[in-house]
XYZ file of C-alpha atoms in Angstrom:
682
model
C -15.603 4.096 -20.563
C -15.275 -0.014 -20.965
C -18.289 -1.894 -21.473
C -18.799 -4.795 -19.179
C -21.375 -8.165 -19.270
C -23.830 -8.150 -16.804
C -22.143 -4.624 -15.116
C -23.577 -0.748 -15.433
C -20.813 1.351 -15.159
C -21.713 4.628 -13.854
C -18.689 6.605 -13.261
C -14.912 6.655 -12.724
C -13.525 7.130 -9.638
C -9.816 6.630 -10.161
C -7.394 6.191 -13.050
C -3.710 5.288 -12.595
C -0.944 3.929 -14.387
C -2.060 0.224 -14.716
C -5.446 0.050 -13.561
C -8.765 2.497 -13.212
C -11.612 2.371 -10.636
C -15.258 2.664 -11.792
C -18.230 2.687 -9.569
C -20.950 0.715 -11.157
C -24.035 -1.974 -10.445
C -24.824 -5.878 -10.838
C -28.355 -6.546 -10.972
C -28.738 -3.083 -8.738
C -26.487 -4.163 -6.220
C -23.761 -1.471 -6.150
C -20.303 -2.599 -6.838
C -16.525 -0.999 -7.232
C -14.790 -2.389 -10.575
C -11.045 -2.274 -10.893
C -9.733 -2.784 -14.427
C -6.362 -3.756 -15.628
C -5.788 -0.883 -18.083
C -3.297 -2.407 -20.074
C -4.532 -3.931 -23.557
C -2.074 -6.932 -23.252
C -0.865 -7.194 -20.207
C 2.364 -9.790 -19.253
C 1.296 -12.696 -16.657
C 2.786 -11.019 -14.071
C 0.385 -8.027 -14.412
C -2.295 -10.493 -14.407
C -1.025 -12.235 -11.434
C -0.945 -9.170 -9.624
C -4.652 -8.487 -9.902
C -5.051 -12.267 -8.852
C -2.870 -11.981 -5.940
C -4.921 -9.012 -4.789
C -8.078 -11.135 -4.937
C -6.907 -14.050 -3.206
C -5.247 -11.706 -0.627
C -8.389 -10.179 0.243
C -10.378 -13.006 0.619
C -8.428 -14.420 3.554
C -9.093 -11.057 5.422
C -12.398 -10.750 7.150
C -13.056 -7.127 8.600
C -15.741 -4.305 8.164
C -12.753 -1.892 7.551
C -11.615 -3.762 4.654
C -13.073 -3.744 1.322
C -14.677 -7.074 0.396
C -13.736 -8.987 -2.811
C -16.816 -10.346 -4.830
C -15.236 -11.699 -8.099
C -12.471 -11.548 -10.263
C -13.071 -11.974 -14.058
C -11.857 -12.144 -17.369
C -12.386 -9.067 -19.282
C -10.803 -9.339 -23.060
C -6.979 -9.548 -22.686
C -7.241 -8.080 -19.427
C -9.062 -8.819 -15.873
C -11.452 -6.958 -13.329
C -11.957 -7.349 -10.069
C -15.166 -6.732 -8.250
C -15.841 -5.320 -5.000
C -18.788 -4.356 -2.729
C -19.381 -0.826 -2.538
C -20.263 0.979 0.680
C -21.296 4.293 -0.916
C -18.524 6.362 0.163
C -15.841 8.306 -1.147
C -11.851 8.471 -1.183
C -10.321 10.848 1.403
C -8.514 11.817 -1.644
C -12.199 13.159 -2.837
C -13.386 14.575 -0.027
C -10.021 16.644 0.154
C -10.387 18.358 -3.528
C -13.631 19.530 -1.916
C -12.847 21.168 0.861
C -9.149 21.428 1.104
C -8.533 20.001 4.956
C -10.663 18.711 7.677
C -11.816 20.918 10.733
C -10.047 19.899 13.844
C -12.931 17.570 15.393
C -13.671 16.002 11.865
C -9.992 15.149 11.872
C -9.910 13.717 15.275
C -12.852 11.401 14.637
C -11.433 10.531 11.142
C -7.935 9.981 12.827
C -9.552 7.261 14.930
C -11.291 5.197 12.557
C -8.460 5.105 10.272
C -6.014 3.948 13.393
C -8.736 1.637 14.601
C -8.449 0.103 11.059
C -5.286 0.142 10.418
C -4.892 -2.000 13.927
C -7.373 -4.493 12.953
C -5.682 -4.989 9.300
C -2.140 -5.133 11.466
C -3.842 -7.402 14.221
C -4.298 -10.160 11.438
C -0.738 -9.886 10.343
C -1.139 -7.684 7.436
C 1.035 -4.660 6.157
C -0.421 -2.758 3.666
C 2.411 -0.594 2.190
C 0.159 1.875 0.394
C -1.967 4.086 3.113
C -3.161 7.188 1.611
C -6.374 9.545 1.372
C -6.845 7.841 -2.336
C -6.895 4.103 -0.358
C -9.006 4.961 2.507
C -12.804 5.285 1.664
C -15.530 7.289 4.238
C -19.495 7.302 4.128
C -20.339 10.421 5.890
C -23.793 8.885 6.518
C -22.912 5.480 8.163
C -19.772 6.540 9.777
C -18.605 3.429 7.880
C -14.892 3.440 6.355
C -12.906 0.975 4.438
C -9.009 0.534 3.569
C -8.853 -0.211 -0.207
C -5.925 -1.037 -3.185
C -3.974 -4.392 -1.125
C -2.041 -4.640 -4.596
C 1.290 -4.341 -2.547
C 0.082 -5.580 0.706
C 1.853 -8.370 2.759
C 1.545 -10.493 5.619
C 3.648 -9.571 8.198
C 7.185 -10.876 7.502
C 10.966 -9.459 7.394
C 11.095 -7.667 4.507
C 13.582 -5.572 2.635
C 12.400 -3.390 -0.225
C 13.921 -3.279 -3.976
C 15.149 0.114 -5.245
C 13.898 -1.418 -8.460
C 11.592 1.380 -9.766
C 9.291 -1.123 -11.586
C 9.254 -2.814 -7.990
C 9.212 0.418 -5.767
C 5.819 -0.398 -3.916
C 3.703 2.506 -2.524
C 3.229 5.917 -3.685
C 6.309 8.303 -3.593
C 4.532 11.073 -1.561
C 3.591 8.721 1.051
C 6.510 6.323 0.922
C 8.192 5.339 4.150
C 11.964 6.059 4.036
C 12.539 2.216 4.304
C 10.285 1.463 1.572
C 12.968 3.442 -0.764
C 15.339 0.905 -0.553
C 18.209 3.578 0.760
C 17.885 3.161 4.536
C 19.297 -0.230 5.600
C 15.809 -1.104 7.116
C 13.035 -3.860 6.496
C 9.660 -3.064 6.122
C 7.479 -3.957 8.953
C 3.756 -2.727 10.047
C 5.816 0.446 11.294
C 6.293 1.351 7.572
C 2.409 1.770 7.399
C 2.504 4.428 10.345
C 4.630 6.703 8.802
C 2.421 6.718 5.488
C -0.340 7.731 8.075
C 1.635 10.354 9.385
C 1.524 11.726 5.825
C -1.728 11.261 5.709
C -2.763 12.602 8.709
C -0.530 15.604 7.672
C -2.456 16.274 4.474
C -6.008 16.004 6.213
C -5.421 18.545 8.566
C -3.133 20.830 6.794
C -4.537 20.594 3.385
C -1.107 19.357 1.963
C 1.998 17.385 1.947
C 4.894 17.608 3.876
C 7.183 17.006 1.010
C 6.193 18.358 -2.455
C 8.689 17.750 -5.389
C 8.240 16.643 -9.256
C 11.463 15.260 -8.853
C 11.494 11.630 -7.602
C 14.947 11.647 -6.651
C 14.160 14.927 -4.674
C 11.385 13.323 -3.104
C 12.926 10.120 -1.890
C 15.838 12.707 -0.714
C 13.203 14.478 1.902
C 11.822 11.334 3.434
C 15.493 10.362 4.174
C 16.652 13.161 5.209
C 14.532 16.424 5.208
C 12.404 17.122 8.324
C 8.485 18.259 7.380
C 7.431 22.028 8.709
C 5.445 21.237 12.253
C 1.713 21.045 11.307
C 0.735 23.787 13.994
C 3.145 26.058 12.182
C 0.540 26.143 9.450
C -2.329 27.273 11.067
C -4.173 30.175 9.656
C -7.461 31.955 9.635
C -9.162 28.892 8.350
C -7.805 25.983 10.691
C -5.910 25.749 13.866
C -3.889 23.176 14.853
C -2.776 22.575 18.504
C 0.989 21.873 18.753
C -0.081 18.336 20.682
C -1.859 17.479 16.910
C 1.585 18.537 15.615
C 3.537 16.321 17.915
C 1.571 13.347 17.277
C 1.976 13.596 13.352
C 5.781 14.416 13.294
C 6.035 11.317 15.794
C 4.629 8.951 12.769
C 7.006 11.068 10.684
C 10.343 10.239 12.212
C 13.060 8.856 9.712
C 13.726 5.823 12.458
C 11.037 3.151 12.694
C 11.984 2.401 16.133
C 11.346 6.176 16.930
C 7.407 6.270 15.364
C 4.787 4.852 17.355
C 5.005 1.204 18.252
C 1.612 0.249 17.955
C -1.848 1.175 17.156
C -2.893 0.993 20.798
C -0.582 3.615 21.735
C -1.474 6.171 18.764
C -5.432 5.492 19.561
C -5.297 6.453 22.957
C -2.958 9.787 22.765
C -5.655 10.648 19.839
C -8.733 9.896 22.257
C -7.386 11.440 24.643
C -7.056 14.589 22.395
C -10.852 14.053 21.341
C -12.020 13.971 25.112
C -9.798 17.251 26.118
C -11.165 18.663 22.794
C -14.957 17.727 23.736
C -14.771 19.226 27.587
C -12.685 22.266 27.015
C -12.502 23.208 22.947
C -8.832 22.897 23.414
C -6.270 20.760 23.680
C -3.605 21.008 26.432
C -0.288 19.144 26.038
C 0.130 15.839 28.003
C 2.388 13.290 27.579
C 2.496 11.141 24.467
C 3.128 7.129 24.217
C 2.315 6.471 27.770
C 0.593 3.217 26.419
C 2.791 2.742 23.452
C 3.933 -0.881 23.925
C 3.976 -3.495 20.988
C 3.215 -6.859 21.257
C 5.121 -7.583 18.266
C 8.202 -9.539 19.099
C 11.014 -7.655 17.024
C 14.637 -6.866 17.756
C 15.616 -3.240 16.496
C 17.206 -2.591 13.397
C 20.129 -0.660 14.873
C 23.454 -1.231 15.542
C 24.467 -2.066 19.454
C 28.236 -1.240 20.297
C 29.477 -0.621 17.099
C 29.389 3.509 17.645
C 33.412 3.749 17.038
C 33.175 1.865 14.190
C 30.153 3.089 12.708
C 31.844 6.440 12.941
C 34.675 5.395 11.367
C 33.224 4.403 8.052
C 31.358 7.570 8.236
C 34.655 9.540 8.740
C 36.109 7.921 5.900
C 33.130 8.539 3.433
C 32.955 12.176 4.382
C 36.644 12.304 3.194
C 35.725 10.568 -0.296
C 33.576 13.717 -0.576
C 37.021 15.827 -0.958
C 37.977 13.852 -3.720
C 39.688 10.812 -2.695
C 40.111 7.178 -3.262
C 39.537 5.585 0.333
C 39.805 1.992 1.141
C 38.240 0.554 4.347
C 38.454 -3.063 5.257
C 36.591 -4.592 7.803
C 36.893 -7.857 9.533
C 35.659 -10.258 11.742
C 34.287 -14.006 12.307
C 30.834 -14.792 11.154
C 28.089 -13.552 12.894
C 29.817 -10.296 14.458
C 27.680 -7.919 12.215
C 29.928 -6.766 9.767
C 27.274 -6.247 6.826
C 24.876 -4.669 9.178
C 27.827 -2.186 10.267
C 28.517 -1.706 6.729
C 24.878 -1.138 5.482
C 24.638 1.602 8.385
C 26.587 4.202 6.489
C 23.728 3.843 3.754
C 21.669 6.346 5.784
C 24.582 9.180 5.815
C 25.634 8.688 1.982
C 21.843 9.007 0.870
C 21.411 12.294 2.577
C 24.689 13.224 1.007
C 23.612 12.591 -2.260
C 26.062 9.536 -2.586
C 25.483 6.264 -4.142
C 26.117 2.830 -2.189
C 26.378 -0.404 -4.360
C 27.083 -3.624 -3.005
C 27.575 -7.293 -3.765
C 28.858 -10.426 -1.990
C 30.764 -13.480 -3.008
C 29.251 -16.961 -2.413
C 31.272 -19.893 -1.164
C 29.288 -22.001 -3.551
C 30.038 -19.888 -6.984
C 33.559 -19.317 -6.294
C 34.038 -20.302 -10.002
C 31.862 -17.659 -11.134
C 33.880 -14.675 -12.423
C 33.139 -11.177 -11.015
C 30.252 -12.717 -9.008
C 29.951 -10.057 -6.823
C 31.039 -7.349 -8.944
C 28.612 -7.950 -11.050
C 25.732 -7.952 -8.176
C 27.121 -4.424 -7.459
C 26.925 -3.022 -11.045
C 23.371 -4.311 -11.360
C 22.429 -2.495 -8.483
C 23.680 0.568 -9.576
C 21.704 0.055 -13.036
C 18.800 -0.287 -11.164
C 19.264 3.177 -8.990
C 20.267 4.828 -12.557
C 16.964 3.777 -13.702
C 14.742 5.213 -11.095
C 16.592 8.942 -12.293
C 14.074 11.482 -14.366
C 14.213 10.643 -18.467
C 16.668 13.658 -18.696
C 19.115 12.386 -15.827
C 19.069 8.830 -17.549
C 20.029 10.449 -20.984
C 22.590 12.386 -19.647
C 24.323 9.283 -17.779
C 23.744 7.221 -21.269
C 25.866 9.950 -23.335
C 28.284 9.964 -20.670
C 28.705 6.101 -20.480
C 28.900 6.060 -24.414
C 31.635 8.567 -24.653
C 33.562 6.572 -21.498
C 33.256 3.246 -23.179
C 33.586 4.406 -26.874
C 32.884 0.965 -28.956
C 33.324 -1.191 -26.508
C 30.548 -1.078 -24.535
C 29.238 -4.713 -25.558
C 32.615 -5.766 -23.211
C 30.168 -4.602 -20.129
C 27.003 -5.539 -21.565
C 27.813 -8.972 -21.791
C 28.753 -9.399 -18.466
C 26.304 -6.778 -16.984
C 23.238 -7.313 -19.423
C 20.911 -5.094 -17.624
C 23.444 -2.194 -18.690
C 21.190 -2.219 -22.025
C 18.455 -0.834 -20.299
C 20.381 2.264 -20.219
C 22.824 2.491 -23.311
C 20.676 0.311 -25.612
C 22.015 -3.016 -27.854
C 25.831 -2.278 -28.347
C 27.927 -3.353 -31.402
C 30.036 -6.561 -31.311
C 33.557 -5.700 -30.424
C 36.997 -7.155 -31.667
C 38.115 -10.665 -30.151
C 41.416 -10.214 -28.413
C 43.553 -12.886 -26.596
C 42.788 -13.593 -22.960
C 45.322 -11.329 -21.272
C 44.754 -8.712 -23.680
C 40.625 -9.100 -22.911
C 41.398 -8.989 -19.545
C 43.242 -6.025 -19.451
C 40.600 -4.356 -21.724
C 37.712 -5.145 -19.609
C 39.435 -3.976 -16.376
C 40.788 -0.193 -18.172
C 36.613 -0.265 -19.399
C 35.528 -0.722 -15.529
C 37.901 1.798 -14.326
C 36.282 4.237 -17.155
C 32.633 3.026 -16.282
C 33.147 3.634 -12.574
C 34.626 7.131 -13.210
C 31.161 8.174 -14.745
C 29.581 7.623 -11.182
C 32.441 8.999 -9.107
C 31.508 12.399 -9.001
C 32.056 15.485 -6.360
C 28.044 16.077 -5.998
C 27.381 11.934 -6.264
C 30.380 10.173 -5.002
C 30.128 6.081 -5.049
C 30.574 3.331 -2.197
C 31.101 0.223 -3.582
C 30.884 -2.479 -0.985
C 32.307 -6.064 -1.787
C 31.075 -8.686 1.137
C 32.922 -12.235 1.888
C 36.291 -11.592 0.150
C 37.004 -14.943 1.711
C 35.598 -16.461 -1.025
C 36.312 -14.164 -4.161
C 37.517 -15.344 -7.467
C 41.115 -14.521 -8.785
C 39.085 -12.421 -11.658
C 37.287 -10.376 -9.393
C 40.749 -9.955 -7.294
C 42.551 -9.049 -10.134
C 40.177 -6.132 -11.127
C 40.100 -4.770 -7.745
C 43.790 -4.020 -7.560
C 43.194 -2.228 -11.028
C 40.613 -0.271 -9.337
C 42.437 0.696 -6.163
C 46.036 1.249 -7.617
C 44.520 3.427 -10.179
C 45.458 6.912 -9.670
C 42.701 8.607 -12.146
C 39.979 7.469 -9.417
C 38.529 9.843 -6.884
C 35.455 10.346 -5.252
C 35.416 6.270 -4.641
C 35.136 4.862 -1.257
C 35.644 1.017 -1.738
C 34.505 -1.200 1.489
C 35.873 -4.850 1.281
C 34.587 -7.177 4.252
C 35.879 -10.735 5.032
C 36.237 -13.323 7.797
C 39.487 -12.893 9.470
C 39.527 -16.570 11.005
C 39.502 -17.789 7.031
C 42.166 -15.578 5.387
C 45.798 -16.350 6.330
C 48.710 -15.090 5.011
C 48.957 -16.882 2.074
C 45.290 -16.526 0.981
C 44.753 -14.779 -2.824
C 43.223 -11.541 -0.881
C 46.001 -11.273 1.613
C 48.277 -11.244 -1.316
C 46.251 -8.342 -3.102
C 46.214 -6.517 -0.057
C 50.335 -6.855 0.205
C 50.268 -5.200 -3.138
C 47.861 -2.635 -2.580
C 49.673 -1.376 0.497
C 53.098 -0.759 -1.634
C 50.924 2.091 -3.302
C 49.623 5.360 -1.536
C 46.187 4.167 -1.178
C 44.854 4.921 2.432
C 43.526 2.032 3.796
C 41.833 2.157 7.245
C 41.254 -1.177 9.081
C 37.964 -1.874 11.016
C 37.857 -4.881 13.226
C 34.626 -6.450 14.943
C 34.493 -7.805 18.210
C 31.849 -9.535 20.029
C 28.899 -7.556 22.138
C 29.698 -6.577 25.657
C 27.018 -7.757 28.402
C 26.312 -3.907 28.487
C 25.570 -4.268 24.987
C 23.363 -7.196 24.945
C 21.632 -5.722 27.994
C 21.062 -2.651 25.696
C 19.309 -4.571 23.042
C 17.298 -7.000 25.544
C 15.712 -4.061 27.359
C 14.901 -2.112 24.096
C 13.348 -5.093 22.588
C 11.268 -6.128 25.577
C 10.777 -1.737 26.393
C 11.900 -2.641 29.863
C 14.615 -1.048 32.269
C 18.385 -2.229 31.962
C 18.121 -3.297 35.094
C 14.882 -5.468 34.961
C 16.939 -7.358 32.004
C 20.068 -7.628 33.609
C 19.633 -11.209 34.411
C 17.982 -12.388 31.360
C 20.852 -10.466 29.359
C 23.536 -12.147 31.116
C 22.634 -15.406 30.292
C 22.289 -14.256 26.730
C 25.440 -13.255 26.662
C 26.690 -16.250 28.805
C 25.434 -18.863 26.131
C 26.500 -17.109 22.711
C 29.582 -15.154 23.656
C 28.601 -12.193 22.158
C 27.945 -13.133 18.854
C 25.510 -10.366 17.522
C 23.964 -13.428 14.870
C 23.651 -15.984 17.815
C 22.640 -13.576 20.302
C 19.644 -12.724 17.644
C 18.800 -16.276 16.962
C 18.765 -17.433 20.932
C 16.801 -14.124 21.857
C 14.365 -15.115 19.143
C 14.376 -18.811 20.170
C 13.243 -17.721 23.541
C 10.164 -16.233 22.103
C 9.198 -18.955 19.857
C 9.470 -21.490 22.851
C 6.928 -18.841 25.034
C 9.791 -18.498 27.404
C 9.555 -14.898 26.594
C 6.001 -13.633 26.326
C 3.602 -10.710 26.541
C 0.996 -10.183 29.022
C 0.251 -6.562 29.356
C 4.322 -6.114 29.219
C 6.924 -8.499 28.278
C 7.441 -11.366 30.544
C 10.021 -14.068 30.844
C 10.408 -17.545 32.310
C 14.026 -17.008 33.791
C 14.554 -20.276 35.804
C 13.457 -22.275 32.746
C 15.772 -20.247 30.234
C 18.981 -21.021 32.957
C 17.883 -24.801 32.147
C 17.856 -24.609 28.633
C 20.982 -26.204 26.314
C 22.114 -24.716 23.375
C 24.527 -25.751 21.258
C 27.986 -24.487 21.427
C 28.188 -22.861 17.709
C 26.012 -20.998 15.286
C 26.033 -23.226 12.734
C 24.998 -26.258 14.949
C 21.974 -23.922 16.802
C 20.750 -23.472 13.001
C 20.582 -26.833 12.581
C 18.793 -27.795 15.771
C 16.255 -24.798 14.534
C 15.819 -26.287 11.057
C 15.382 -29.730 11.954
C 12.363 -28.855 14.072
C 10.358 -27.517 10.870
C 7.822 -28.983 8.762
C 9.540 -31.278 5.710
C 8.009 -28.787 3.567
C 9.625 -25.978 4.774
C 13.045 -27.959 5.054
C 12.769 -28.731 1.455
C 11.900 -25.324 0.253
C 15.454 -24.038 2.390
C 17.334 -27.068 0.678
C 15.886 -25.715 -3.145
C 16.816 -22.327 -1.963
C 20.440 -23.196 -0.653
C 21.048 -25.017 -3.889
C 19.998 -22.096 -6.293
C 22.102 -19.505 -4.330
C 22.251 -16.996 -1.203
C 19.479 -14.934 -3.078
C 16.564 -15.964 -5.973
C 13.595 -14.500 -7.886
C 10.403 -15.807 -6.082
C 8.570 -16.161 -9.557
C 11.185 -18.448 -10.751
C 11.491 -20.262 -7.634
C 7.782 -20.949 -7.273
C 8.132 -22.941 -10.602
C 11.182 -25.094 -9.352
C 9.185 -26.152 -6.334
C 5.945 -26.657 -8.534
C 3.643 -24.391 -6.518
C 1.463 -21.287 -7.365
C 2.932 -17.906 -6.640
C 0.365 -17.451 -3.828
C 1.623 -20.870 -2.003
C 5.214 -20.115 -2.284
C 4.965 -16.495 -1.221
C 3.002 -17.909 1.887
C 5.681 -20.121 3.093
C 8.508 -17.763 1.915
C 6.523 -15.440 4.732
C 6.297 -17.702 7.204
C 9.961 -18.407 6.915
C 10.882 -14.956 6.665
C 9.013 -14.008 10.160
C 11.127 -17.551 11.383
C 14.550 -15.790 10.817
C 15.265 -17.490 7.659
C 14.840 -15.363 5.022
C 14.505 -11.650 3.891
C 12.008 -10.716 1.369
C 11.944 -7.797 -1.100
C 9.943 -6.963 -3.921
C 10.295 -10.434 -6.322
C 13.391 -11.276 -4.630
C 14.286 -13.657 -1.393
C 17.902 -14.145 -0.105
C 18.744 -15.986 3.107
C 19.061 -13.585 6.335
C 22.287 -14.949 6.840
C 25.456 -17.054 5.352
C 25.449 -19.257 8.396
C 21.659 -20.077 7.708
C 22.729 -21.543 4.006
C 25.484 -23.303 5.238
C 23.494 -25.094 8.139
C 20.755 -25.926 5.284
C 23.331 -27.323 2.835
C 24.138 -30.397 5.828
C 20.503 -31.545 5.295
C 21.247 -32.035 1.525
C 21.785 -35.675 0.800
C 24.920 -36.528 -1.829
C 21.792 -38.037 -3.983
C 20.256 -34.628 -3.728
C 23.364 -32.740 -4.488
C 23.092 -34.485 -7.941
């Protein structure tokens, strides 16, 4: 146990990989002390503590643990919090295995109320679990703790890098695994809340495994045993409670509760029925569940046929085929969203999905998108268990032999698996190119297995460099490759018959490679009507006039539809007042730029100059960037940078994920470039 000046340590409450939590006193005042349990922490680990302290200082809620101080200790840091003299629900569960129905309902209402207050202040916790909920039986006071992963509400995509995987695996939402093609929002906390409720009333977790990949797979694809089926002589769980918990545990965020108000209403109804009759009869759930958050559902509209085609191609891949899918359409049509949608069935089939994106402003960088894709693959491999990583290392070393350095020079992250590689023989340019192509084939073969097919998705082929096209030709015409699906996406209006990519396709067509062409067209009026009605939780008839106006002004371009729809909300022409309402006469009168770039430029021009400067700096760096590096470039603190990026993310400019940020769409970056003067560009 550590010794701290001015503090007396009473007991150890929790010990994790990076921190230990103690109960103690300072001048006879009870406190909680969180200690960074790393002898020589790096700057990012110290920043993690500072970030949590700064974050909590901005939240003033009785249900949130109150920070008192952050102090240096040896080479590390300690966080000091108030102590409500309670126990974590994890500790209480150890003592009593599970809660009675009456206790569960009281606690569930308290926790849901606390989470509602938290979300009301714009905070997503991202690690809700019994360990992080403190309860004092005497005072009936409850607090949520551990805000190290918390963020202010923003459009955030998770990283699948295990070092950045946020949350606790047994409680993590499917979208937090990074394998769902869904951004993280407040509804991720509802899933973790569902796991917590499940454990509180049954005494067990919905999914149990010592294998991390198996747990991830369970969250993505398996259905938990309904809690009421676990009733026995020691506990009775009504079916309606089971339904509430299973609704929280829905895989897709759109299918869960959408508000704490809706959940609180149903839990309170259960409590009242139980107090009145000693039982809880079934009733219709979610009648009061309308979210005040304006959020367009992250689902595909009007793309059922195209989605089915891609899934069918993947299924054929699982039988040992090499398949090529070409997805084309104008910018903003949703090509990328469509392709990423196949991530879910791939995850359920234990397949691997890797992706890379070519960049209009980085055409001179060979293999730009391919390097991204294989970095993505390395990150996924690092999430595996130690024995699985060793098996893959052995397979890679057998495949590459003494030439491993050829690939580690291009994808340095690969050394995290295979280690440093010996020097290689220098060859002529043509010979070196042939060697690289051959080694890529051998490397890919390691990951193309009958039980783990590989999907390689490369986006924006209209900007591909010649080296990448040459390698793609080698991959697509190699008859030894199987269990591989290649998806290539491009803007049809930017690729003519003389384009290098068209020439590549002509050569591939001469072989026996099976090619599927999928063309993406604008959304119909019916599709836009469905999107609008589901966003505003209204019936399609009442939304028809509004959705027809949006369709008319956007031509059914999905990116434009989303952008215009969000602008109407930001300008208070769509607003929440008990239910969603809109000013149809004013909406009819507004003028909207005729194309996406001009509309996006109009939106950017209305931002503060500081935010425009942030966008300009980001646009110069690339489509994506590392936040901890970016803050140094713009000469701001990490906390300040994260706050600005979160605001821009809320406005739809960026998507955040772990320590990375990326532009939400190419058109946003292209529009931003028009604000950069020639002087700034040099």
